[in-house]
Amino acid sequence: AEAILALARLRSKDGSRRVPGGSATARALRLAAERLEPCPLGAAHYRLARALALSSWPEEAVRSLARARERGYLPIDQLAQEPDFAPIRDQADFQSLLKP
C-alpha cells in the first residue's frame, strides 16, 4: 500500500490533478485495490484510500475507507486532518465517515 501511495503522489502531483482512467497508474491502482480487497489489515485499506483520494477517485477512496473501518482501523482525528484526503474532503460520503 505504501508503494501505491507513493505512485499516486507522484502521478497526481500530490493530488493536484486526476489520474486518467486508462493510464498505467490507474491500472496499478485498480490492481492494488483488487489485491488488497481480502486483506484483514485496516491500515492497508486506509493507505490505499489515501492514494485513491490523491488520484481524485472519490468513490473508490470512500469504499476503501469503509473497508478500513470494517477491519477496525479508521482514526477519525487523523482522517479529518490528513492532507491526502483534501481532494475529497467536501464529499458527503467522506464527511459521513467522520461521524463515530
PDB file of N, CA and C in Angstrom:
ATOM      1  N   ALA A   1       0.826  -1.194   0.000  1.00  0.00           N
ATOM      2  CA  ALA A   1       0.000   0.000   0.000  1.00  0.00           C
ATOM      3  C   ALA A   1       0.869   1.256   0.000  1.00  0.00           C
ATOM      4  N   GLU A   2       2.017   1.195   0.625  1.00  0.00           N
ATOM      5  CA  GLU A   2       2.901   2.373   0.640  1.00  0.00           C
ATOM      6  C   GLU A   2       3.411   2.693  -0.763  1.00  0.00           C
ATOM      7  N   ALA A   3       3.736   1.673  -1.536  1.00  0.00           N
ATOM      8  CA  ALA A   3       4.246   1.901  -2.885  1.00  0.00           C
ATOM      9  C   ALA A   3       3.178   2.541  -3.772  1.00  0.00           C
ATOM     10  N   ILE A   4       1.945   2.094  -3.649  1.00  0.00           N
ATOM     11  CA  ILE A   4       0.884   2.657  -4.485  1.00  0.00           C
ATOM     12  C   ILE A   4       0.584   4.086  -4.048  1.00  0.00           C
ATOM     13  N   LEU A   5       0.730   4.367  -2.756  1.00  0.00           N
ATOM     14  CA  LEU A   5       0.546   5.731  -2.260  1.00  0.00           C
ATOM     15  C   LEU A   5       1.623   6.650  -2.840  1.00  0.00           C
ATOM     16  N   ALA A   6       2.867   6.185  -2.857  1.00  0.00           N
ATOM     17  CA  ALA A   6       3.961   6.974  -3.429  1.00  0.00           C
ATOM     18  C   ALA A   6       3.733   7.209  -4.924  1.00  0.00           C
ATOM     19  N   LEU A   7       3.257   6.192  -5.636  1.00  0.00           N
ATOM     20  CA  LEU A   7       2.979   6.329  -7.060  1.00  0.00           C
ATOM     21  C   LEU A   7       1.869   7.354  -7.299  1.00  0.00           C
ATOM     22  N   ALA A   8       0.817   7.283  -6.503  1.00  0.00           N
ATOM     23  CA  ALA A   8      -0.293   8.233  -6.648  1.00  0.00           C
ATOM     24  C   ALA A   8       0.175   9.655  -6.374  1.00  0.00           C
ATOM     25  N   ARG A   9       1.013   9.823  -5.358  1.00  0.00           N
ATOM     26  CA  ARG A   9       1.540  11.165  -5.069  1.00  0.00           C
ATOM     27  C   ARG A   9       2.310  11.712  -6.262  1.00  0.00           C
ATOM     28  N   LEU A  10       3.140  10.866  -6.831  1.00  0.00           N
ATOM     29  CA  LEU A  10       3.966  11.275  -7.957  1.00  0.00           C
ATOM     30  C   LEU A  10       3.112  11.608  -9.185  1.00  0.00           C
ATOM     31  N   ARG A  11       2.222  10.714  -9.559  1.00  0.00           N
ATOM     32  CA  ARG A  11       1.452  10.862 -10.791  1.00  0.00           C
ATOM     33  C   ARG A  11       0.333  11.898 -10.707  1.00  0.00           C
ATOM     34  N   SER A  12      -0.143  12.169  -9.481  1.00  0.00           N
ATOM     35  CA  SER A  12      -1.217  13.156  -9.338  1.00  0.00           C
ATOM     36  C   SER A  12      -0.672  14.525  -8.937  1.00  0.00           C
ATOM     37  N   LYS A  13       0.654  14.608  -8.843  1.00  0.00           N
ATOM     38  CA  LYS A  13       1.306  15.838  -8.371  1.00  0.00           C
ATOM     39  C   LYS A  13       0.725  16.226  -7.016  1.00  0.00           C
ATOM     40  N   ASP A  14       0.775  15.266  -6.077  1.00  0.00           N
ATOM     41  CA  ASP A  14       0.257  15.445  -4.714  1.00  0.00           C
ATOM     42  C   ASP A  14      -1.216  15.838  -4.685  1.00  0.00           C
ATOM     43  N   GLY A  15      -1.999  15.263  -5.568  1.00  0.00           N
ATOM     44  CA  GLY A  15      -3.430  15.469  -5.567  1.00  0.00           C
ATOM     45  C   GLY A  15      -3.908  16.645  -6.394  1.00  0.00           C
ATOM     46  N   SER A  16      -3.020  17.314  -7.096  1.00  0.00           N
ATOM     47  CA  SER A  16      -3.433  18.490  -7.863  1.00  0.00           C
ATOM     48  C   SER A  16      -4.009  18.148  -9.237  1.00  0.00           C
ATOM     49  N   ARG A  17      -3.896  16.896  -9.659  1.00  0.00           N
ATOM     50  CA  ARG A  17      -4.523  16.510 -10.927  1.00  0.00           C
ATOM     51  C   ARG A  17      -5.027  15.072 -10.830  1.00  0.00           C
ATOM     52  N   ARG A  18      -6.087  14.809 -11.572  1.00  0.00           N
ATOM     53  CA  ARG A  18      -6.714  13.479 -11.578  1.00  0.00           C
ATOM     54  C   ARG A  18      -5.862  12.506 -12.374  1.00  0.00           C
ATOM     55  N   VAL A  19      -5.785  11.281 -11.883  1.00  0.00           N
ATOM     56  CA  VAL A  19      -5.104  10.221 -12.625  1.00  0.00           C
ATOM     57  C   VAL A  19      -6.086   9.693 -13.662  1.00  0.00           C
ATOM     58  N   PRO A  20      -5.762   9.789 -14.953  1.00  0.00           N
ATOM     59  CA  PRO A  20      -6.676   9.335 -16.010  1.00  0.00           C
ATOM     60  C   PRO A  20      -6.982   7.840 -15.899  1.00  0.00           C
ATOM     61  N   GLY A  21      -8.238   7.489 -16.150  1.00  0.00           N
ATOM     62  CA  GLY A  21      -8.694   6.115 -16.002  1.00  0.00           C
ATOM     63  C   GLY A  21      -7.965   5.077 -16.833  1.00  0.00           C
ATOM     64  N   GLY A  22      -7.460   5.435 -17.999  1.00  0.00           N
ATOM     65  CA  GLY A  22      -6.796   4.465 -18.861  1.00  0.00           C
ATOM     66  C   GLY A  22      -5.289   4.420 -18.720  1.00  0.00           C
ATOM     67  N   SER A  23      -4.755   5.158 -17.771  1.00  0.00           N
ATOM     68  CA  SER A  23      -3.300   5.236 -17.620  1.00  0.00           C
ATOM     69  C   SER A  23      -2.715   4.016 -16.905  1.00  0.00           C
ATOM     70  N   ALA A  24      -1.419   3.877 -17.018  1.00  0.00           N
ATOM     71  CA  ALA A  24      -0.721   2.788 -16.313  1.00  0.00           C
ATOM     72  C   ALA A  24      -0.877   2.948 -14.806  1.00  0.00           C
ATOM     73  N   THR A  25      -0.892   4.175 -14.330  1.00  0.00           N
ATOM     74  CA  THR A  25      -1.087   4.423 -12.896  1.00  0.00           C
ATOM     75  C   THR A  25      -2.469   3.960 -12.461  1.00  0.00           C
ATOM     76  N   ALA A  26      -3.474   4.222 -13.288  1.00  0.00           N
ATOM     77  CA  ALA A  26      -4.834   3.776 -12.981  1.00  0.00           C
ATOM     78  C   ALA A  26      -4.904   2.255 -12.917  1.00  0.00           C
ATOM     79  N   ARG A  27      -4.234   1.605 -13.841  1.00  0.00           N
ATOM     80  CA  ARG A  27      -4.213   0.131 -13.819  1.00  0.00           C
ATOM     81  C   ARG A  27      -3.539  -0.369 -12.552  1.00  0.00           C
ATOM     82  N   ALA A  28      -2.479   0.291 -12.133  1.00  0.00           N
ATOM     83  CA  ALA A  28      -1.776  -0.105 -10.902  1.00  0.00           C
ATOM     84  C   ALA A  28      -2.669   0.115  -9.682  1.00  0.00           C
ATOM     85  N   LEU A  29      -3.404   1.213  -9.660  1.00  0.00           N
ATOM     86  CA  LEU A  29      -4.331   1.473  -8.552  1.00  0.00           C
ATOM     87  C   LEU A  29      -5.422   0.406  -8.484  1.00  0.00           C
ATOM     88  N   ARG A  30      -5.981   0.074  -9.643  1.00  0.00           N
ATOM     89  CA  ARG A  30      -7.031  -0.959  -9.669  1.00  0.00           C
ATOM     90  C   ARG A  30      -6.504  -2.319  -9.226  1.00  0.00           C
ATOM     91  N   LEU A  31      -5.312  -2.643  -9.677  1.00  0.00           N
ATOM     92  CA  LEU A  31      -4.709  -3.916  -9.291  1.00  0.00           C
ATOM     93  C   LEU A  31      -4.435  -3.948  -7.787  1.00  0.00           C
ATOM     94  N   ALA A  32      -3.924  -2.857  -7.248  1.00  0.00           N
ATOM     95  CA  ALA A  32      -3.670  -2.788  -5.804  1.00  0.00           C
ATOM     96  C   ALA A  32      -4.976  -2.940  -5.029  1.00  0.00           C
ATOM     97  N   ALA A  33      -6.025  -2.271  -5.474  1.00  0.00           N
ATOM     98  CA  ALA A  33      -7.320  -2.371  -4.799  1.00  0.00           C
ATOM     99  C   ALA A  33      -7.852  -3.798  -4.839  1.00  0.00           C
ATOM    100  N   GLU A  34      -7.703  -4.427  -5.982  1.00  0.00           N
ATOM    101  CA  GLU A  34      -8.154  -5.817  -6.156  1.00  0.00           C
ATOM    102  C   GLU A  34      -7.393  -6.763  -5.222  1.00  0.00           C
ATOM    103  N   ARG A  35      -6.082  -6.595  -5.167  1.00  0.00           N
ATOM    104  CA  ARG A  35      -5.264  -7.485  -4.334  1.00  0.00           C
ATOM    105  C   ARG A  35      -5.446  -7.221  -2.838  1.00  0.00           C
ATOM    106  N   LEU A  36      -5.755  -5.984  -2.487  1.00  0.00           N
ATOM    107  CA  LEU A  36      -5.944  -5.664  -1.070  1.00  0.00           C
ATOM    108  C   LEU A  36      -7.333  -6.016  -0.548  1.00  0.00           C
ATOM    109  N   GLU A  37      -8.278  -6.226  -1.448  1.00  0.00           N
ATOM    110  CA  GLU A  37      -9.666  -6.498  -1.050  1.00  0.00           C
ATOM    111  C   GLU A  37      -9.770  -7.500   0.117  1.00  0.00           C
ATOM    112  N   PRO A  38      -9.137  -8.669   0.042  1.00  0.00           N
ATOM    113  CA  PRO A  38      -9.281  -9.625   1.139  1.00  0.00           C
ATOM    114  C   PRO A  38      -8.363  -9.360   2.346  1.00  0.00           C
ATOM    115  N   CYS A  39      -7.511  -8.368   2.262  1.00  0.00           N
ATOM    116  CA  CYS A  39      -6.543  -8.095   3.328  1.00  0.00           C
ATOM    117  C   CYS A  39      -7.253  -7.722   4.634  1.00  0.00           C
ATOM    118  N   PRO A  40      -6.890  -8.365   5.736  1.00  0.00           N
ATOM    119  CA  PRO A  40      -7.538  -8.068   7.017  1.00  0.00           C
ATOM    120  C   PRO A  40      -6.994  -6.811   7.710  1.00  0.00           C
ATOM    121  N   LEU A  41      -5.956  -6.206   7.169  1.00  0.00           N
ATOM    122  CA  LEU A  41      -5.340  -5.049   7.814  1.00  0.00           C
ATOM    123  C   LEU A  41      -6.028  -3.753   7.389  1.00  0.00           C
ATOM    124  N   GLY A  42      -6.718  -3.136   8.312  1.00  0.00           N
ATOM    125  CA  GLY A  42      -7.409  -1.891   8.027  1.00  0.00           C
ATOM    126  C   GLY A  42      -6.467  -0.788   7.595  1.00  0.00           C
ATOM    127  N   ALA A  43      -5.257  -0.776   8.146  1.00  0.00           N
ATOM    128  CA  ALA A  43      -4.282   0.264   7.797  1.00  0.00           C
ATOM    129  C   ALA A  43      -3.921   0.210   6.317  1.00  0.00           C
ATOM    130  N   ALA A  44      -3.891  -0.971   5.735  1.00  0.00           N
ATOM    131  CA  ALA A  44      -3.585  -1.103   4.303  1.00  0.00           C
ATOM    132  C   ALA A  44      -4.700  -0.468   3.468  1.00  0.00           C
ATOM    133  N   HIS A  45      -5.937  -0.667   3.870  1.00  0.00           N
ATOM    134  CA  HIS A  45      -7.074  -0.078   3.153  1.00  0.00           C
ATOM    135  C   HIS A  45      -7.086   1.441   3.328  1.00  0.00           C
ATOM    136  N   TYR A  46      -6.679   1.913   4.492  1.00  0.00           N
ATOM    137  CA  TYR A  46      -6.585   3.355   4.746  1.00  0.00           C
ATOM    138  C   TYR A  46      -5.537   3.983   3.826  1.00  0.00           C
ATOM    139  N   ARG A  47      -4.380   3.349   3.692  1.00  0.00           N
ATOM    140  CA  ARG A  47      -3.333   3.867   2.803  1.00  0.00           C
ATOM    141  C   ARG A  47      -3.784   3.851   1.341  1.00  0.00           C
ATOM    142  N   LEU A  48      -4.457   2.791   0.962  1.00  0.00           N
ATOM    143  CA  LEU A  48      -4.990   2.736  -0.398  1.00  0.00           C
ATOM    144  C   LEU A  48      -5.988   3.870  -0.613  1.00  0.00           C
ATOM    145  N   ALA A  49      -6.832   4.137   0.365  1.00  0.00           N
ATOM    146  CA  ALA A  49      -7.803   5.229   0.258  1.00  0.00           C
ATOM    147  C   ALA A  49      -7.092   6.564   0.068  1.00  0.00           C
ATOM    148  N   ARG A  50      -5.978   6.752   0.737  1.00  0.00           N
ATOM    149  CA  ARG A  50      -5.204   7.980   0.550  1.00  0.00           C
ATOM    150  C   ARG A  50      -4.743   8.100  -0.900  1.00  0.00           C
ATOM    151  N   ALA A  51      -4.246   7.002  -1.460  1.00  0.00           N
ATOM    152  CA  ALA A  51      -3.789   7.007  -2.858  1.00  0.00           C
ATOM    153  C   ALA A  51      -4.949   7.296  -3.804  1.00  0.00           C
ATOM    154  N   LEU A  52      -6.091   6.690  -3.546  1.00  0.00           N
ATOM    155  CA  LEU A  52      -7.257   6.891  -4.400  1.00  0.00           C
ATOM    156  C   LEU A  52      -7.780   8.324  -4.302  1.00  0.00           C
ATOM    157  N   ALA A  53      -7.743   8.892  -3.109  1.00  0.00           N
ATOM    158  CA  ALA A  53      -8.169  10.281  -2.931  1.00  0.00           C
ATOM    159  C   ALA A  53      -7.231  11.224  -3.677  1.00  0.00           C
ATOM    160  N   LEU A  54      -5.930  10.998  -3.552  1.00  0.00           N
ATOM    161  CA  LEU A  54      -4.954  11.825  -4.267  1.00  0.00           C
ATOM    162  C   LEU A  54      -5.166  11.757  -5.773  1.00  0.00           C
ATOM    163  N   SER A  55      -5.622  10.612  -6.231  1.00  0.00           N
ATOM    164  CA  SER A  55      -5.845  10.397  -7.666  1.00  0.00           C
ATOM    165  C   SER A  55      -7.185  10.951  -8.132  1.00  0.00           C
ATOM    166  N   SER A  56      -7.922  11.559  -7.187  1.00  0.00           N
ATOM    167  CA  SER A  56      -9.257  12.124  -7.454  1.00  0.00           C
ATOM    168  C   SER A  56     -10.258  11.058  -7.876  1.00  0.00           C
ATOM    169  N   TRP A  57     -10.229   9.954  -7.172  1.00  0.00           N
ATOM    170  CA  TRP A  57     -11.194   8.874  -7.349  1.00  0.00           C
ATOM    171  C   TRP A  57     -12.007   8.762  -6.056  1.00  0.00           C
ATOM    172  N   PRO A  58     -12.944   9.677  -5.820  1.00  0.00           N
ATOM    173  CA  PRO A  58     -13.621   9.753  -4.528  1.00  0.00           C
ATOM    174  C   PRO A  58     -14.430   8.515  -4.137  1.00  0.00           C
ATOM    175  N   GLU A  59     -15.167   7.946  -5.071  1.00  0.00           N
ATOM    176  CA  GLU A  59     -15.994   6.785  -4.718  1.00  0.00           C
ATOM    177  C   GLU A  59     -15.128   5.616  -4.268  1.00  0.00           C
ATOM    178  N   GLU A  60     -14.047   5.384  -4.997  1.00  0.00           N
ATOM    179  CA  GLU A  60     -13.145   4.285  -4.649  1.00  0.00           C
ATOM    180  C   GLU A  60     -12.456   4.550  -3.310  1.00  0.00           C
ATOM    181  N   ALA A  61     -12.096   5.796  -3.062  1.00  0.00           N
ATOM    182  CA  ALA A  61     -11.441   6.152  -1.798  1.00  0.00           C
ATOM    183  C   ALA A  61     -12.373   5.912  -0.619  1.00  0.00           C
ATOM    184  N   VAL A  62     -13.621   6.322  -0.759  1.00  0.00           N
ATOM    185  CA  VAL A  62     -14.584   6.131   0.327  1.00  0.00           C
ATOM    186  C   VAL A  62     -14.841   4.643   0.558  1.00  0.00           C
ATOM    187  N   ARG A  63     -14.924   3.857  -0.518  1.00  0.00           N
ATOM    188  CA  ARG A  63     -15.102   2.396  -0.358  1.00  0.00           C
ATOM    189  C   ARG A  63     -13.930   1.798   0.413  1.00  0.00           C
ATOM    190  N   SER A  64     -12.725   2.245   0.093  1.00  0.00           N
ATOM    191  CA  SER A  64     -11.544   1.727   0.784  1.00  0.00           C
ATOM    192  C   SER A  64     -11.546   2.150   2.258  1.00  0.00           C
ATOM    193  N   LEU A  65     -11.989   3.363   2.531  1.00  0.00           N
ATOM    194  CA  LEU A  65     -12.100   3.808   3.929  1.00  0.00           C
ATOM    195  C   LEU A  65     -13.153   2.992   4.687  1.00  0.00           C
ATOM    196  N   ALA A  66     -14.239   2.656   4.003  1.00  0.00           N
ATOM    197  CA  ALA A  66     -15.267   1.823   4.634  1.00  0.00           C
ATOM    198  C   ALA A  66     -14.688   0.447   4.971  1.00  0.00           C
ATOM    199  N   ARG A  67     -13.855  -0.099   4.079  1.00  0.00           N
ATOM    200  CA  ARG A  67     -13.198  -1.389   4.368  1.00  0.00           C
ATOM    201  C   ARG A  67     -12.248  -1.248   5.557  1.00  0.00           C
ATOM    202  N   ALA A  68     -11.538  -0.131   5.621  1.00  0.00           N
ATOM    203  CA  ALA A  68     -10.640   0.104   6.761  1.00  0.00           C
ATOM    204  C   ALA A  68     -11.442   0.099   8.058  1.00  0.00           C
ATOM    205  N   ARG A  69     -12.591   0.775   8.041  1.00  0.00           N
ATOM    206  CA  ARG A  69     -13.441   0.816   9.240  1.00  0.00           C
ATOM    207  C   ARG A  69     -13.940  -0.587   9.599  1.00  0.00           C
ATOM    208  N   GLU A  70     -14.381  -1.348   8.597  1.00  0.00           N
ATOM    209  CA  GLU A  70     -14.863  -2.713   8.832  1.00  0.00           C
ATOM    210  C   GLU A  70     -13.781  -3.583   9.480  1.00  0.00           C
ATOM    211  N   ARG A  71     -12.539  -3.279   9.159  1.00  0.00           N
ATOM    212  CA  ARG A  71     -11.417  -4.065   9.685  1.00  0.00           C
ATOM    213  C   ARG A  71     -10.812  -3.443  10.937  1.00  0.00           C
ATOM    214  N   GLY A  72     -11.506  -2.472  11.498  1.00  0.00           N
ATOM    215  CA  GLY A  72     -11.119  -1.923  12.795  1.00  0.00           C
ATOM    216  C   GLY A  72     -10.089  -0.813  12.776  1.00  0.00           C
ATOM    217  N   TYR A  73      -9.890  -0.187  11.614  1.00  0.00           N
ATOM    218  CA  TYR A  73      -8.894   0.887  11.555  1.00  0.00           C
ATOM    219  C   TYR A  73      -9.453   2.086  10.798  1.00  0.00           C
ATOM    220  N   LEU A  74      -9.863   3.095  11.540  1.00  0.00           N
ATOM    221  CA  LEU A  74     -10.265   4.355  10.930  1.00  0.00           C
ATOM    222  C   LEU A  74     -10.073   5.449  11.985  1.00  0.00           C
ATOM    223  N   PRO A  75      -8.857   5.971  12.075  1.00  0.00           N
ATOM    224  CA  PRO A  75      -8.569   7.014  13.069  1.00  0.00           C
ATOM    225  C   PRO A  75      -9.224   8.341  12.663  1.00  0.00           C
ATOM    226  N   ILE A  76     -10.384   8.626  13.235  1.00  0.00           N
ATOM    227  CA  ILE A  76     -11.195   9.776  12.840  1.00  0.00           C
ATOM    228  C   ILE A  76     -10.411  11.083  12.934  1.00  0.00           C
ATOM    229  N   ASP A  77      -9.657  11.272  14.020  1.00  0.00           N
ATOM    230  CA  ASP A  77      -8.902  12.518  14.174  1.00  0.00           C
ATOM    231  C   ASP A  77      -7.854  12.668  13.073  1.00  0.00           C
ATOM    232  N   GLN A  78      -7.182  11.577  12.744  1.00  0.00           N
ATOM    233  CA  GLN A  78      -6.184  11.594  11.671  1.00  0.00           C
ATOM    234  C   GLN A  78      -6.863  11.774  10.308  1.00  0.00           C
ATOM    235  N   LEU A  79      -7.977  11.103  10.119  1.00  0.00           N
ATOM    236  CA  LEU A  79      -8.724  11.181   8.864  1.00  0.00           C
ATOM    237  C   LEU A  79      -9.135  12.625   8.573  1.00  0.00           C
ATOM    238  N   ALA A  80      -9.592  13.322   9.592  1.00  0.00           N
ATOM    239  CA  ALA A  80     -10.054  14.705   9.420  1.00  0.00           C
ATOM    240  C   ALA A  80      -8.920  15.648   9.036  1.00  0.00           C
ATOM    241  N   GLN A  81      -7.699  15.321   9.439  1.00  0.00           N
ATOM    242  CA  GLN A  81      -6.566  16.219   9.204  1.00  0.00           C
ATOM    243  C   GLN A  81      -5.640  15.780   8.071  1.00  0.00           C
ATOM    244  N   GLU A  82      -5.800  14.573   7.590  1.00  0.00           N
ATOM    245  CA  GLU A  82      -4.892  14.010   6.586  1.00  0.00           C
ATOM    246  C   GLU A  82      -4.907  14.830   5.286  1.00  0.00           C
ATOM    247  N   PRO A  83      -3.772  15.425   4.911  1.00  0.00           N
ATOM    248  CA  PRO A  83      -3.725  16.232   3.682  1.00  0.00           C
ATOM    249  C   PRO A  83      -4.056  15.440   2.412  1.00  0.00           C
ATOM    250  N   ASP A  84      -3.783  14.154   2.406  1.00  0.00           N
ATOM    251  CA  ASP A  84      -4.051  13.345   1.209  1.00  0.00           C
ATOM    252  C   ASP A  84      -5.540  13.272   0.874  1.00  0.00           C
ATOM    253  N   PHE A  85      -6.401  13.534   1.861  1.00  0.00           N
ATOM    254  CA  PHE A  85      -7.842  13.483   1.614  1.00  0.00           C
ATOM    255  C   PHE A  85      -8.419  14.831   1.192  1.00  0.00           C
ATOM    256  N   ALA A  86      -7.573  15.841   1.022  1.00  0.00           N
ATOM    257  CA  ALA A  86      -8.050  17.172   0.617  1.00  0.00           C
ATOM    258  C   ALA A  86      -8.905  17.136  -0.657  1.00  0.00           C
ATOM    259  N   PRO A  87      -8.535  16.341  -1.680  1.00  0.00           N
ATOM    260  CA  PRO A  87      -9.357  16.346  -2.907  1.00  0.00           C
ATOM    261  C   PRO A  87     -10.782  15.826  -2.711  1.00  0.00           C
ATOM    262  N   ILE A  88     -11.034  15.091  -1.628  1.00  0.00           N
ATOM    263  CA  ILE A  88     -12.380  14.524  -1.435  1.00  0.00           C
ATOM    264  C   ILE A  88     -13.016  14.964  -0.119  1.00  0.00           C
ATOM    265  N   ARG A  89     -12.361  15.828   0.614  1.00  0.00           N
ATOM    266  CA  ARG A  89     -12.820  16.212   1.960  1.00  0.00           C
ATOM    267  C   ARG A  89     -14.250  16.751   1.967  1.00  0.00           C
ATOM    268  N   ASP A  90     -14.698  17.426   0.934  1.00  0.00           N
ATOM    269  CA  ASP A  90     -16.040  18.018   0.912  1.00  0.00           C
ATOM    270  C   ASP A  90     -17.127  17.060   0.435  1.00  0.00           C
ATOM    271  N   GLN A  91     -16.750  15.866   0.032  1.00  0.00           N
ATOM    272  CA  GLN A  91     -17.725  14.872  -0.427  1.00  0.00           C
ATOM    273  C   GLN A  91     -18.600  14.406   0.750  1.00  0.00           C
ATOM    274  N   ALA A  92     -19.885  14.277   0.512  1.00  0.00           N
ATOM    275  CA  ALA A  92     -20.817  13.857   1.565  1.00  0.00           C
ATOM    276  C   ALA A  92     -20.457  12.487   2.139  1.00  0.00           C
ATOM    277  N   ASP A  93     -20.076  11.541   1.272  1.00  0.00           N
ATOM    278  CA  ASP A  93     -19.723  10.195   1.754  1.00  0.00           C
ATOM    279  C   ASP A  93     -18.495  10.233   2.658  1.00  0.00           C
ATOM    280  N   PHE A  94     -17.541  11.084   2.311  1.00  0.00           N
ATOM    281  CA  PHE A  94     -16.351  11.230   3.154  1.00  0.00           C
ATOM    282  C   PHE A  94     -16.748  11.846   4.489  1.00  0.00           C
ATOM    283  N   GLN A  95     -17.540  12.879   4.447  1.00  0.00           N
ATOM    284  CA  GLN A  95     -17.985  13.544   5.687  1.00  0.00           C
ATOM    285  C   GLN A  95     -18.715  12.572   6.606  1.00  0.00           C
ATOM    286  N   SER A  96     -19.477  11.660   6.041  1.00  0.00           N
ATOM    287  CA  SER A  96     -20.225  10.702   6.875  1.00  0.00           C
ATOM    288  C   SER A  96     -19.278   9.758   7.623  1.00  0.00           C
ATOM    289  N   LEU A  97     -18.097   9.525   7.075  1.00  0.00           N
ATOM    290  CA  LEU A  97     -17.119   8.671   7.750  1.00  0.00           C
ATOM    291  C   LEU A  97     -16.499   9.345   8.965  1.00  0.00           C
ATOM    292  N   LEU A  98     -16.601  10.664   9.031  1.00  0.00           N
ATOM    293  CA  LEU A  98     -16.043  11.388  10.160  1.00  0.00           C
ATOM    294  C   LEU A  98     -16.909  11.296  11.413  1.00  0.00           C
ATOM    295  N   LYS A  99     -18.113  10.795  11.240  1.00  0.00           N
ATOM    296  CA  LYS A  99     -19.034  10.642  12.374  1.00  0.00           C
ATOM    297  C   LYS A  99     -18.805   9.281  13.019  1.00  0.00           C
ATOM    298  N   PRO A 100     -18.695   9.242  14.350  1.00  0.00           N
ATOM    299  CA  PRO A 100     -18.458   7.941  15.029  1.00  0.00           C
ATOM    300  C   PRO A 100     -19.611   6.980  14.920  1.00  0.00           C
TER     301      PRO A 100
END
